Amino acid sequence: METLDLYDENRLPTGKTARRGEALPPGGLHMVVHVCLFDRQGRMLIQQRQICKSAWPGKWDLSAGGCAQAGETSRQAAQRETREELGLDIDLQGVRPSLTVNFSSGFDDLYLVEREVDLRRLRLQREEVQNVAWASQSEVLEMLESGAFIPYRRSLMELLFDMRGKMGMLPVPWPENS
């Protein structure tokens, strides 16, 4: 069972933890991370969740994401989730989240990264991910509208695509052969 660090409303660690899936104590917040991988054409790499997942089974989602585990920084959690779910090592050293979204039980750090990825070379975590694809903004918005995508706010999805290569997206060096 995963253990999560708890934070206060100012995003300061409280020194307390909670088990993932259990109710958080009053005032306790946890950290979630997402990585949005974009290619040079402006398409986002999206993943389809396994049908056996308790939350959003079979729905399409952002490239990678999940809860930060106890002791992890946001950056470490983003790197781990990308490696676990996609089998893709990314180096976010010195990179801050492009955007943070607050929600009722915590906050979600979103990292926007541009990188060419050969989908055939990914090693999907079969317990979590059943499929991946590149999708344009219009394709993602259509999937969102049809209910095939996790029900994020349309404005958030538009913002992620609008931020690509601009405000909030920090350059990340990538080896050409990875």
Short mmCIF file of C-alpha atoms in Angstrom, two decimals, residues 58-175:
data_model
loop_
_atom_site.label_atom_id
_atom_site.label_comp_id
_atom_site.label_asym_id
_atom_site.label_seq_id
_atom_site.Cartn_x
_atom_site.Cartn_y
_atom_site.Cartn_z
CA GLY A 58 -10.86 2.32 -20.00
CA LYS A 59 -10.76 6.13 -20.26
CA TRP A 60 -8.03 8.06 -22.05
CA ASP A 61 -5.78 10.29 -19.94
CA LEU A 62 -2.75 12.56 -20.09
CA SER A 63 0.64 10.98 -20.90
CA ALA A 64 1.49 9.83 -17.36
CA GLY A 65 0.53 10.66 -13.81
CA GLY A 66 -0.32 9.62 -10.31
CA CYS A 67 0.12 10.35 -6.63
CA ALA A 68 3.48 11.36 -5.24
CA GLN A 69 4.66 8.80 -2.71
CA ALA A 70 5.94 9.69 0.75
CA GLY A 71 9.40 11.24 0.57
CA GLU A 72 9.17 12.16 -3.13
CA THR A 73 9.37 15.62 -4.59
CA SER A 74 6.98 16.56 -7.37
CA ARG A 75 9.77 16.17 -9.95
CA GLN A 76 10.78 12.74 -8.65
CA ALA A 77 7.15 11.57 -8.74
CA ALA A 78 6.73 12.83 -12.33
CA GLN A 79 9.88 11.00 -13.45
CA ARG A 80 8.84 7.80 -11.63
CA GLU A 81 5.29 7.79 -13.01
CA THR A 82 6.56 8.30 -16.57
CA ARG A 83 9.08 5.49 -16.16
CA GLU A 84 6.56 3.12 -14.54
CA GLU A 85 3.63 3.74 -16.87
CA LEU A 86 5.44 4.25 -20.19
CA GLY A 87 8.89 2.77 -19.63
CA LEU A 88 10.30 6.17 -20.59
CA ASP A 89 13.08 7.82 -18.59
CA ILE A 90 12.88 11.59 -18.50
CA ASP A 91 15.24 13.95 -16.72
CA LEU A 92 13.41 16.87 -15.14
CA GLN A 93 16.43 18.11 -13.19
CA GLY A 94 15.98 21.85 -12.71
CA VAL A 95 12.49 21.82 -14.25
CA ARG A 96 9.51 23.15 -12.32
CA PRO A 97 5.88 22.25 -13.03
CA SER A 98 4.42 24.32 -15.85
CA LEU A 99 1.10 24.55 -14.06
CA THR A 100 -0.38 23.58 -10.70
CA VAL A 101 -4.09 22.92 -10.33
CA ASN A 102 -5.61 22.88 -6.87
CA PHE A 103 -8.44 20.44 -6.17
CA SER A 104 -10.44 19.58 -3.05
CA SER A 105 -7.97 17.08 -1.56
CA GLY A 106 -4.68 18.43 -2.87
CA PHE A 107 -2.81 19.84 -5.80
CA ASP A 108 -1.76 18.52 -9.20
CA ASP A 109 1.57 19.57 -10.72
CA LEU A 110 1.58 19.36 -14.52
CA TYR A 111 4.83 19.13 -16.45
CA LEU A 112 4.71 20.00 -20.17
CA VAL A 113 7.52 18.36 -22.12
CA GLU A 114 8.28 18.28 -25.82
CA ARG A 115 9.90 15.07 -26.99
CA GLU A 116 9.72 12.82 -30.00
CA VAL A 117 8.73 9.35 -28.81
CA ASP A 118 8.41 6.19 -30.88
CA LEU A 119 5.30 4.60 -29.40
CA ARG A 120 6.49 1.13 -30.45
CA ARG A 121 9.51 1.48 -28.13
CA LEU A 122 7.47 2.25 -25.01
CA ARG A 123 7.14 -0.42 -22.31
CA LEU A 124 3.63 0.03 -20.99
CA GLN A 125 2.81 -0.90 -17.41
CA ARG A 126 0.17 -3.52 -18.17
CA GLU A 127 -1.55 -3.15 -14.77
CA GLU A 128 -2.18 0.54 -15.51
CA VAL A 129 -2.02 1.28 -19.26
CA GLN A 130 -3.63 -0.65 -22.11
CA ASN A 131 -2.78 1.65 -25.02
CA VAL A 132 -1.07 4.90 -26.06
CA ALA A 133 -1.53 7.23 -29.01
CA TRP A 134 -0.60 10.66 -30.30
CA ALA A 135 -3.62 13.01 -30.42
CA SER A 136 -4.13 16.56 -31.65
CA GLN A 137 -5.97 19.15 -29.60
CA SER A 138 -9.14 18.68 -31.65
CA GLU A 139 -8.96 14.90 -31.21
CA VAL A 140 -8.51 15.19 -27.43
CA LEU A 141 -11.38 17.68 -27.17
CA GLU A 142 -13.60 15.38 -29.23
CA MET A 143 -12.71 12.45 -26.93
CA LEU A 144 -13.45 14.64 -23.92
CA GLU A 145 -16.84 15.60 -25.38
CA SER A 146 -17.75 11.98 -26.19
CA GLY A 147 -16.84 10.71 -22.72
CA ALA A 148 -13.86 8.65 -23.94
CA PHE A 149 -11.42 10.88 -21.98
CA ILE A 150 -11.27 11.44 -18.22
CA PRO A 151 -13.62 14.40 -17.63
CA TYR A 152 -11.09 17.18 -17.18
CA ARG A 153 -12.39 20.67 -17.76
CA ARG A 154 -12.30 21.56 -21.45
CA SER A 155 -10.60 24.86 -20.60
CA LEU A 156 -7.76 23.00 -18.85
CA MET A 157 -7.17 20.79 -21.88
CA GLU A 158 -7.17 23.82 -24.16
CA LEU A 159 -4.72 25.58 -21.84
CA LEU A 160 -2.31 22.62 -21.87
CA PHE A 161 -2.21 22.69 -25.66
CA ASP A 162 -1.99 26.51 -25.72
CA MET A 163 0.95 26.51 -23.29
CA ARG A 164 2.93 24.03 -25.41
CA GLY A 165 6.15 25.67 -26.54
CA LYS A 166 5.24 28.95 -24.87
CA MET A 167 4.55 30.32 -21.44
CA GLY A 168 5.13 27.77 -18.74
CA MET A 169 6.89 25.15 -20.86
CA LEU A 170 10.53 24.89 -19.94
CA PRO A 171 13.05 23.43 -22.36
CA VAL A 172 14.24 19.95 -21.39
CA PRO A 173 17.38 18.53 -23.04
CA TRP A 174 16.83 15.09 -24.58
CA PRO A 175 19.38 12.73 -26.01
#
